CSV table of C-alpha atoms in Angstrom, one decimal:
chain,number,residue,atom,x,y,z
A,1,MET,CA,0.0,0.0,0.0
A,2,ASN,CA,2.8,2.4,0.9
A,3,ASN,CA,4.5,1.6,-2.3
A,4,ALA,CA,1.4,2.5,-4.2
A,5,VAL,CA,1.1,5.8,-2.4
A,6,GLU,CA,4.7,6.5,-3.0
A,7,GLY,CA,4.3,5.7,-6.7
A,8,THR,CA,1.3,8.1,-7.0
A,9,ASP,CA,3.3,10.8,-5.3
A,10,LYS,CA,6.1,10.5,-7.7
A,11,VAL,CA,3.7,10.7,-10.7
A,12,GLN,CA,2.1,13.8,-9.3
A,13,ALA,CA,5.5,15.3,-8.6
A,14,ARG,CA,6.5,14.7,-12.2
A,15,ARG,CA,3.3,16.3,-13.4
A,16,ARG,CA,3.9,19.4,-11.3
A,17,MET,CA,7.5,19.6,-12.6
A,18,THR,CA,6.3,19.3,-16.2
A,19,LYS,CA,3.6,22.0,-15.7
A,20,ALA,CA,6.1,24.4,-14.3
A,21,TYR,CA,8.0,24.5,-17.6
A,22,HIS,CA,4.8,25.2,-19.7
A,23,ARG,CA,4.8,29.0,-19.0
A,24,LYS,CA,2.7,31.2,-21.2
A,25,SER,CA,4.7,32.7,-24.1
A,26,ARG,CA,3.4,36.2,-25.2
A,27,ASN,CA,5.5,36.4,-28.4
A,28,GLY,CA,5.8,32.7,-29.2
A,29,CYS,CA,5.0,31.0,-32.5
A,30,GLN,CA,1.5,30.0,-33.4
A,31,ARG,CA,2.0,26.3,-32.8
A,32,CYS,CA,3.5,26.6,-29.4
A,33,ARG,CA,0.7,29.0,-28.3
A,34,THR,CA,-1.9,26.6,-29.6
A,35,ARG,CA,-0.3,23.7,-27.7
A,36,ARG,CA,0.2,26.0,-24.7
A,37,VAL,CA,3.9,25.1,-24.3
A,38,LYS,CA,6.8,27.5,-23.8
A,39,CYS,CA,8.3,28.8,-27.0
A,40,ASP,CA,12.0,29.8,-27.0
A,41,GLU,CA,11.0,32.5,-29.6
A,42,ILE,CA,14.1,31.8,-31.8
A,43,HIS,CA,13.6,33.2,-35.3
A,44,PRO,CA,12.9,32.0,-37.9
A,45,THR,CA,12.3,28.5,-36.4
A,46,CYS,CA,11.8,27.9,-32.7
A,47,GLY,CA,13.3,24.9,-30.9
A,48,ASN,CA,10.0,23.0,-30.6
A,49,CYS,CA,9.1,23.3,-34.3
A,50,GLU,CA,12.7,22.5,-35.3
A,51,ARG,CA,12.5,19.3,-33.2
A,52,HIS,CA,9.1,18.2,-34.7
A,53,GLU,CA,10.0,19.4,-38.2
A,54,VAL,CA,6.8,21.4,-38.7
A,55,ALA,CA,5.8,24.9,-39.7
A,56,CYS,CA,7.0,27.7,-37.4
A,57,ILE,CA,4.8,30.7,-37.9
A,58,TYR,CA,5.0,33.8,-35.8
A,59,PRO,CA,1.7,35.7,-35.7
A,60,ASN,CA,3.2,39.1,-36.6
A,61,ALA,CA,5.4,37.7,-39.4
A,62,ALA,CA,2.9,38.4,-42.2
A,63,LYS,CA,2.4,42.0,-41.2
A,64,LYS,CA,6.1,42.7,-40.9
A,65,ARG,CA,6.8,41.2,-44.3
A,66,ASN,CA,3.9,43.0,-45.8
A,67,ASP,CA,5.2,46.3,-44.5
A,68,GLN,CA,8.6,45.6,-45.7
A,69,ASP,CA,7.4,44.5,-49.1
A,70,THR,CA,5.3,47.6,-49.5
A,71,LYS,CA,8.5,49.7,-49.2
A,72,THR,CA,10.4,47.6,-51.7
A,73,ASP,CA,7.6,46.6,-54.1
A,74,GLY,CA,9.2,48.5,-57.0
A,75,LYS,CA,12.5,46.6,-56.6
A,76,GLN,CA,12.8,43.1,-58.1
A,77,GLY,CA,15.4,40.8,-56.5
A,78,SER,CA,17.7,38.7,-58.6
A,79,ASP,CA,15.9,35.5,-57.4
A,80,ILE,CA,12.3,35.4,-56.2
A,81,PHE,CA,13.2,32.3,-54.2
A,82,GLY,CA,16.1,34.0,-52.4
A,83,PRO,CA,16.2,35.1,-48.8
A,84,ALA,CA,15.8,38.7,-49.7
A,85,ASN,CA,12.3,38.0,-51.0
A,86,THR,CA,11.1,35.6,-48.4
A,87,LEU,CA,7.3,35.7,-48.7
A,88,ILE,CA,6.1,33.3,-46.1
A,89,PRO,CA,7.1,31.9,-42.7
A,90,THR,CA,10.1,29.6,-42.8
A,91,LEU,CA,9.4,26.0,-42.3
A,92,SER,CA,11.9,23.5,-40.8
A,93,GLY,CA,12.5,20.1,-42.6
A,94,GLU,CA,10.2,17.6,-44.2
A,95,SER,CA,7.0,16.8,-42.4
A,96,GLU,CA,6.8,13.2,-41.3
A,97,LEU,CA,3.1,13.1,-41.7
A,98,GLN,CA,2.5,11.7,-38.3
A,99,GLY,CA,0.5,12.8,-35.2
A,100,THR,CA,-2.5,15.1,-35.7
A,101,PRO,CA,-3.5,16.6,-39.0
A,102,SER,CA,-2.9,20.1,-37.6
A,103,SER,CA,0.7,19.4,-36.9
A,104,ASP,CA,1.4,17.2,-39.9
A,105,PHE,CA,-0.2,19.5,-42.5
A,106,ASN,CA,0.8,22.7,-40.7
A,107,ASP,CA,-2.4,24.4,-39.6
A,108,VAL,CA,-1.8,28.0,-40.5
A,109,GLY,CA,-5.1,29.3,-39.0
A,110,ASP,CA,-6.1,32.7,-40.5
A,111,PHE,CA,-2.6,33.5,-41.8
A,112,GLN,CA,-2.8,35.4,-45.1
A,113,LEU,CA,0.0,35.7,-47.7
A,114,PRO,CA,0.9,39.4,-48.1
A,115,GLU,CA,0.0,40.8,-51.6
A,116,SER,CA,3.2,41.9,-53.4
A,117,LYS,CA,4.9,42.0,-56.8
A,118,SER,CA,7.3,39.3,-55.7
A,119,ARG,CA,4.4,37.0,-54.6
A,120,ARG,CA,2.7,37.5,-58.0
A,121,LEU,CA,5.9,36.6,-59.8
A,122,LEU,CA,6.4,33.5,-57.6
A,123,GLU,CA,2.9,32.3,-58.2
A,124,LEU,CA,3.1,32.9,-61.9
A,125,ARG,CA,6.3,30.8,-62.1
A,126,LEU,CA,4.7,28.0,-60.0
A,127,PHE,CA,1.6,28.0,-62.2
A,128,ASP,CA,3.6,27.8,-65.4
A,129,TYR,CA,5.8,25.1,-63.9
A,130,TYR,CA,2.8,23.0,-63.0
A,131,LYS,CA,1.4,23.3,-66.5
A,132,ASP,CA,4.7,22.5,-68.1
A,133,HIS,CA,5.8,19.6,-65.9
A,134,LEU,CA,2.8,18.1,-64.0
A,135,MET,CA,-0.3,18.6,-66.2
A,136,ASP,CA,0.6,15.5,-68.2
A,137,PRO,CA,1.4,12.8,-65.6
A,138,LEU,CA,3.6,10.8,-68.1
A,139,PRO,CA,5.0,13.0,-70.8
A,140,GLY,CA,6.3,11.3,-73.9
A,141,GLN,CA,4.4,8.1,-73.4
A,142,ALA,CA,1.5,6.9,-75.5
A,143,LYS,CA,-1.8,6.9,-73.6
A,144,SER,CA,-5.5,7.5,-74.2
A,145,ARG,CA,-7.1,10.9,-73.9
A,146,GLU,CA,-9.1,9.5,-71.0
A,147,VAL,CA,-5.9,9.4,-68.9
A,148,THR,CA,-5.0,13.0,-69.4
A,149,ALA,CA,-8.3,14.7,-69.9
A,150,TRP,CA,-9.0,15.3,-66.2
A,151,SER,CA,-5.5,16.5,-65.3
A,152,SER,CA,-5.6,19.1,-68.1
A,153,LEU,CA,-8.5,20.8,-66.4
A,154,ILE,CA,-6.7,21.5,-63.2
A,155,PRO,CA,-5.1,24.8,-64.2
A,156,GLN,CA,-8.6,25.9,-65.5
A,157,LEU,CA,-10.1,25.2,-62.0
A,158,GLY,CA,-7.0,26.8,-60.4
A,159,LEU,CA,-7.9,30.2,-61.9
A,160,GLU,CA,-11.2,30.1,-60.0
A,161,TYR,CA,-10.7,28.2,-56.7
A,162,GLU,CA,-8.1,28.9,-54.1
A,163,ASN,CA,-7.9,25.3,-52.8
A,164,VAL,CA,-6.9,24.2,-56.4
A,165,HIS,CA,-4.3,26.8,-57.1
A,166,TYR,CA,-2.7,26.6,-53.7
A,167,MET,CA,-2.4,22.9,-54.3
A,168,MET,CA,-0.9,23.4,-57.7
A,169,PHE,CA,1.7,25.8,-56.3
A,170,SER,CA,2.7,23.3,-53.5
A,171,MET,CA,3.0,20.4,-56.0
A,172,ALA,CA,5.1,22.5,-58.4
A,173,ALA,CA,7.5,23.3,-55.5
A,174,CYS,CA,7.5,19.7,-54.4
A,175,HIS,CA,8.5,18.6,-57.9
A,176,MET,CA,11.2,21.3,-58.1
A,177,LEU,CA,12.7,20.0,-54.8
A,178,ARG,CA,13.5,16.6,-56.4
A,179,SER,CA,16.2,18.3,-58.5
A,180,ASP,CA,17.2,20.8,-55.8
A,181,PRO,CA,16.6,19.0,-52.5
A,182,ASP,CA,18.7,21.4,-50.3
A,183,ASN,CA,16.8,24.5,-51.3
A,184,ARG,CA,15.2,25.6,-48.0
A,185,GLU,CA,13.2,28.4,-49.7
A,186,LEU,CA,11.6,25.8,-52.0
A,187,LEU,CA,10.8,23.6,-49.1
A,188,ASN,CA,9.3,26.7,-47.3
A,189,ILE,CA,7.1,27.4,-50.4
A,190,GLN,CA,6.0,23.8,-50.8
A,191,GLN,CA,5.0,23.4,-47.2
A,192,VAL,CA,3.1,26.6,-46.6
A,193,TYR,CA,1.1,26.4,-49.9
A,194,LEU,CA,0.2,22.9,-48.9
A,195,ALA,CA,-1.0,24.2,-45.5
A,196,LEU,CA,-3.0,26.9,-47.2
A,197,ALA,CA,-4.5,24.4,-49.7
A,198,MET,CA,-5.6,22.2,-46.8
A,199,ARG,CA,-7.2,25.1,-45.0
A,200,GLU,CA,-9.2,26.1,-48.1
A,201,GLN,CA,-10.1,22.5,-48.8
A,202,GLN,CA,-11.5,22.0,-45.4
A,203,LYS,CA,-13.6,25.1,-45.8
A,204,ALA,CA,-14.9,23.9,-49.2
A,205,VAL,CA,-15.7,20.4,-47.9
A,206,ALA,CA,-17.7,21.9,-45.1
A,207,GLU,CA,-19.7,23.8,-47.7
A,208,LEU,CA,-19.8,21.1,-50.4
A,209,SER,CA,-22.2,21.9,-53.2
A,210,LEU,CA,-22.9,21.4,-56.8
A,211,GLU,CA,-20.9,24.6,-57.5
A,212,ASN,CA,-17.6,23.7,-55.8
A,213,CYS,CA,-17.8,19.9,-56.0
A,214,ASP,CA,-15.4,19.7,-59.0
A,215,SER,CA,-12.8,21.8,-57.3
A,216,VAL,CA,-13.0,19.8,-54.1
A,217,CYS,CA,-12.6,16.5,-55.9
A,218,TYR,CA,-9.7,17.7,-58.0
A,219,THR,CA,-7.9,19.1,-55.0
A,220,ALA,CA,-8.5,15.8,-53.2
A,221,MET,CA,-6.8,13.9,-56.0
A,222,ILE,CA,-3.7,16.2,-56.0
A,223,LEU,CA,-3.6,15.9,-52.2
A,224,LEU,CA,-3.5,12.1,-52.5
A,225,ILE,CA,-0.4,12.3,-54.7
A,226,ALA,CA,1.1,15.0,-52.4
A,227,ALA,CA,0.7,12.8,-49.3
A,228,VAL,CA,2.9,10.1,-51.0
A,229,ALA,CA,5.4,12.6,-52.6
A,230,ARG,CA,6.1,14.2,-49.2
A,231,LEU,CA,7.4,10.9,-47.8
A,232,TRP,CA,10.5,11.4,-49.8
A,233,ARG,CA,13.7,11.7,-47.7
A,234,ARG,CA,11.7,11.8,-44.4
A,235,PRO,CA,13.5,10.7,-41.3
A,236,ILE,CA,13.1,7.1,-40.4
A,237,LYS,CA,15.0,6.9,-37.1
A,238,PRO,CA,13.0,6.3,-35.0
A,239,TYR,CA,10.6,4.8,-37.5
A,240,VAL,CA,7.0,6.1,-37.3
A,241,PRO,CA,4.6,4.8,-40.0
A,242,PRO,CA,3.1,7.4,-42.3
A,243,VAL,CA,-0.3,6.9,-40.8
A,244,GLU,CA,-1.6,10.4,-41.5
A,245,SER,CA,-0.7,10.1,-45.2
A,246,LEU,CA,-2.8,6.9,-45.3
A,247,ARG,CA,-5.7,8.4,-43.4
A,248,LEU,CA,-5.7,11.3,-45.8
A,249,GLY,CA,-6.5,8.8,-48.5
A,250,ASN,CA,-9.4,7.5,-46.5
A,251,GLY,CA,-10.7,11.1,-46.3
A,252,VAL,CA,-10.3,11.5,-50.0
A,253,GLY,CA,-12.3,8.4,-50.6
A,254,ALA,CA,-15.1,9.7,-48.4
A,255,VAL,CA,-15.2,13.0,-50.3
A,256,LEU,CA,-15.3,11.3,-53.7
A,257,ARG,CA,-18.1,9.0,-52.6
A,258,THR,CA,-20.1,12.0,-51.4
A,259,ALA,CA,-19.4,13.8,-54.6
A,260,VAL,CA,-20.5,10.9,-56.7
A,261,GLU,CA,-23.9,10.8,-55.0
A,262,MET,CA,-24.3,14.6,-55.3
A,263,LEU,CA,-23.5,14.7,-59.0
A,264,LYS,CA,-25.4,11.6,-60.1
A,265,GLY,CA,-27.8,13.8,-62.1
A,266,ASN,CA,-25.1,16.1,-63.5
A,267,LYS,CA,-23.3,14.2,-66.3
A,268,ASP,CA,-21.5,17.4,-67.4
A,269,ALA,CA,-19.5,17.7,-64.1
A,270,LYS,CA,-15.8,17.7,-64.7
A,271,MET,CA,-15.4,15.2,-61.9
A,272,TRP,CA,-16.6,12.4,-64.1
A,273,LEU,CA,-13.4,12.7,-66.2
A,274,PHE,CA,-11.2,11.2,-63.5
A,275,ILE,CA,-13.9,9.1,-61.9
A,276,ASN,CA,-14.4,7.3,-65.2
A,277,ALA,CA,-10.7,7.3,-66.2
A,278,PRO,CA,-9.2,3.8,-66.4
A,279,PRO,CA,-8.9,1.6,-64.5
A,280,ALA,CA,-12.4,1.0,-63.0
A,281,LEU,CA,-11.7,0.7,-59.2
A,282,ASP,CA,-14.4,-1.8,-58.2
A,283,PRO,CA,-14.2,-2.9,-54.6
A,284,LYS,CA,-15.6,-6.3,-55.5
A,285,VAL,CA,-12.7,-6.9,-57.9
A,286,ILE,CA,-10.1,-5.4,-55.5
A,287,PHE,CA,-11.1,-7.5,-52.5
A,288,ALA,CA,-11.8,-10.7,-54.3
A,289,LYS,CA,-10.7,-13.8,-52.3
A,290,GLU,CA,-8.4,-15.0,-55.0
A,291,ASN,CA,-6.3,-11.9,-54.7
A,292,GLN,CA,-5.1,-13.1,-51.3
A,293,ILE,CA,-3.4,-16.1,-52.7
A,294,PRO,CA,0.0,-14.6,-53.8
A,295,PHE,CA,0.6,-13.3,-50.2
A,296,GLN,CA,-1.4,-15.8,-48.2
A,297,SER,CA,1.6,-16.4,-45.9
A,298,LEU,CA,1.1,-12.9,-44.5
A,299,LEU,CA,-2.2,-14.1,-43.1
A,300,ASP,CA,-0.7,-17.2,-41.3
A,301,PRO,CA,-2.1,-17.1,-37.7
A,302,ASP,CA,0.7,-19.4,-36.6
A,303,ILE,CA,3.2,-16.5,-36.8
A,304,GLN,CA,1.3,-14.6,-34.2
A,305,PRO,CA,-2.2,-15.2,-32.8
A,306,TRP,CA,-4.8,-12.7,-33.8
A,307,ASN,CA,-8.3,-11.7,-32.8
A,308,PRO,CA,-10.9,-13.0,-35.3
A,309,ASP,CA,-12.4,-9.5,-35.3
A,310,THR,CA,-9.2,-8.2,-37.1
A,311,HIS,CA,-9.3,-10.9,-39.7
A,312,GLU,CA,-11.3,-9.0,-42.3
A,313,ALA,CA,-9.1,-5.9,-42.2
A,314,TYR,CA,-5.9,-7.9,-42.8
A,315,GLU,CA,-7.6,-10.0,-45.5
A,316,ASN,CA,-8.7,-7.0,-47.4
A,317,SER,CA,-5.3,-5.3,-47.1
A,318,VAL,CA,-3.6,-8.5,-48.4
A,319,ALA,CA,-6.2,-8.7,-51.2
A,320,TYR,CA,-5.2,-5.2,-52.3
A,321,LEU,CA,-1.6,-6.5,-52.6
A,322,GLY,CA,-2.8,-9.3,-54.8
A,323,TYR,CA,-4.7,-6.8,-56.9
A,324,LEU,CA,-1.4,-4.9,-57.5
A,325,HIS,CA,0.4,-8.2,-58.1
A,326,LYS,CA,-2.2,-9.1,-60.8
A,327,SER,CA,-1.7,-5.7,-62.4
A,328,VAL,CA,2.0,-6.4,-62.7
A,329,GLN,CA,1.4,-9.9,-64.1
A,330,ASP,CA,-1.0,-8.4,-66.7
A,331,ASN,CA,1.7,-5.9,-67.6
A,332,ASP,CA,-0.7,-3.0,-67.2
A,333,PRO,CA,0.6,0.4,-68.5
A,334,VAL,CA,2.3,2.5,-65.8
A,335,TRP,CA,-0.6,5.0,-65.7
A,336,ILE,CA,-3.0,2.2,-64.9
A,337,PHE,CA,-0.7,0.6,-62.3
A,338,GLY,CA,0.1,4.0,-60.8
A,339,ARG,CA,-3.6,4.8,-60.3
A,340,LYS,CA,-4.1,1.5,-58.6
A,341,LEU,CA,-1.0,2.2,-56.5
A,342,ILE,CA,-2.1,5.6,-55.3
A,343,SER,CA,-5.6,4.4,-54.5
A,344,PHE,CA,-4.4,2.0,-51.8
A,345,SER,CA,-5.0,4.5,-49.1
A,346,ILE,CA,-8.5,5.2,-50.4
A,347,PHE,CA,-9.5,1.6,-49.9
A,348,ALA,CA,-7.4,0.6,-47.0
A,349,PRO,CA,-9.6,-0.5,-44.1
A,350,ARG,CA,-9.6,1.9,-41.2
A,351,GLU,CA,-8.9,-0.9,-38.7
A,352,PHE,CA,-5.8,-1.7,-40.7
A,353,LEU,CA,-4.6,1.9,-40.5
A,354,ASP,CA,-5.1,1.6,-36.7
A,355,PHE,CA,-2.9,-1.5,-36.7
A,356,VAL,CA,-0.3,0.3,-38.6
A,357,GLU,CA,-0.4,3.2,-36.2
A,358,ASP,CA,0.0,0.7,-33.3
A,359,GLN,CA,3.0,-0.8,-35.2
A,360,ARG,CA,1.6,-4.3,-35.2
A,361,PRO,CA,4.2,-6.5,-37.0
A,362,ARG,CA,1.7,-8.0,-39.4
A,363,ALA,CA,0.4,-4.6,-40.4
A,364,LEU,CA,3.9,-3.2,-40.9
A,365,VAL,CA,4.9,-6.2,-43.1
A,366,ILE,CA,1.8,-5.7,-45.3
A,367,LEU,CA,2.7,-2.0,-45.5
A,368,ALA,CA,6.3,-2.9,-46.6
A,369,HIS,CA,4.9,-5.1,-49.4
A,370,TYR,CA,2.8,-2.2,-50.6
A,371,PHE,CA,5.8,0.1,-50.7
A,372,ALA,CA,7.7,-2.6,-52.6
A,373,PHE,CA,5.2,-2.4,-55.4
A,374,MET,CA,6.2,1.3,-55.9
A,375,CYS,CA,9.5,0.0,-57.3
A,376,ARG,CA,7.5,-1.1,-60.3
A,377,ALA,CA,6.5,2.5,-61.1
A,378,LYS,CA,9.8,4.3,-61.4
A,379,GLU,CA,8.4,6.5,-64.2
A,380,LEU,CA,6.2,8.2,-61.6
A,381,TRP,CA,8.2,11.0,-60.0
A,382,TRP,CA,6.2,10.9,-56.7
A,383,ALA,CA,7.1,7.3,-56.1
A,384,LEU,CA,10.9,7.5,-56.6
A,385,ASP,CA,13.2,6.6,-53.7
A,386,ILE,CA,10.3,6.3,-51.2
A,387,PRO,CA,10.1,2.4,-51.1
A,388,GLU,CA,13.7,1.9,-50.0
A,389,ASN,CA,13.4,4.4,-47.2
A,390,GLU,CA,10.1,3.1,-45.8
A,391,ILE,CA,11.0,-0.6,-46.0
A,392,LYS,CA,14.4,0.1,-44.3
A,393,GLY,CA,12.5,1.9,-41.5
A,394,ILE,CA,10.1,-1.0,-41.1
A,395,GLN,CA,12.9,-3.5,-41.0
A,396,GLY,CA,14.5,-1.6,-38.1
A,397,VAL,CA,11.4,-2.0,-35.8
A,398,LEU,CA,10.2,-5.5,-36.7
A,399,PRO,CA,10.7,-8.3,-34.1
A,400,PRO,CA,13.0,-11.2,-35.2
A,401,GLU,CA,10.2,-13.7,-35.9
A,402,TRP,CA,8.8,-11.3,-38.6
A,403,GLN,CA,12.0,-10.4,-40.3
A,404,GLU,CA,11.9,-13.3,-42.8
A,405,HIS,CA,8.6,-12.0,-44.1
A,406,LEU,CA,10.4,-8.8,-45.3
A,407,ARG,CA,12.4,-10.9,-47.8
A,408,TRP,CA,10.4,-10.0,-50.9
A,409,PRO,CA,10.1,-6.3,-50.2
A,410,LEU,CA,13.9,-6.1,-49.4
A,411,ILE,CA,14.7,-8.0,-52.6
A,412,MET,CA,12.4,-5.7,-54.6
A,413,THR,CA,14.3,-2.6,-53.3
A,414,GLY,CA,17.8,-4.1,-53.6
A,415,GLN,CA,18.4,-4.1,-49.9
A,416,THR,CA,20.2,-6.6,-47.6
A,417,VAL,CA,18.0,-9.6,-46.5
A,418,ILE,CA,18.6,-10.5,-42.9
């Protein structure tokens, strides 16, 4: 009894000590103030945001930049991406897409980008870059008009809807980063425009109507690609599964299903161009029992006992692997295979994502197999170099009895098999 009381006292003492360090910060960054933790107020990135690799936004930053830009609006810097023309709050590092959506996707609240000549030049450059490099998902390859028709309408929607054009700007910067990975200004631009796109998308979803339905759906599709693309070069020590990236796909699926019901009577909606684009994603085909056969060993209950209630979530996830496997065997064109690949998070059972978040070994091994299939889509820029990193991270946290089940993913990515 005394030991129990003593243990309780120690816990309470620790709580009191922790609370003592959470003093209110008058001039701290937005994230620290929201979380009610002490901010060291270091500019441009405080210690807390640096450690968590998320946006560090100081509430007065926009006003100060706007005032400064008003004085210098007639002067054009040599490089609109350079430090002299910083337009938006500096962000630190690649987001790991973990934790709460507000921390992963950088909740910017009511932050507004200051109007300026340099901002207009930047956004014009990003808009043109998107049209030149990302409007056609696979330039130079023969494909049907059905594949590219929907993507060619994105710039048109971007001229009218903020969620679309902010998403275009973020994706353009994200693509630029692949050839200039150490450019902190580009990283800054990519992350903040993504945060702004998320904010406007949430507003649009809350007011979903026939008028904005197309813009919401198109933004959702680009977000789906962005969620995968942002995994590139993310830290994997300690390894934390990209759960929020996967959950975002679940959210995209919910939006698309709602939109389909809303627009059933409107055959002229632009949304139908990508809903009807090949391949037809039929859940009955995806989750067919025969799809489980190639990876049946991942469902072996002898490796580790499981609750019968979890069986369906694992079976459907393994069936999706078989669906991808059949696509490879059928030698589907890369744009067909790529769409099946990116849609995994739309169809992944929520229970399975919970298991991934809990880092259950079976769920992590299934996830590793999914990433291994990305190696078959090297023509897709958003999939490059991600499988190796994720599978290596998973390998580092799996218990010994599960290591042999990583053999195929490791072989597929050219890594050492333990």
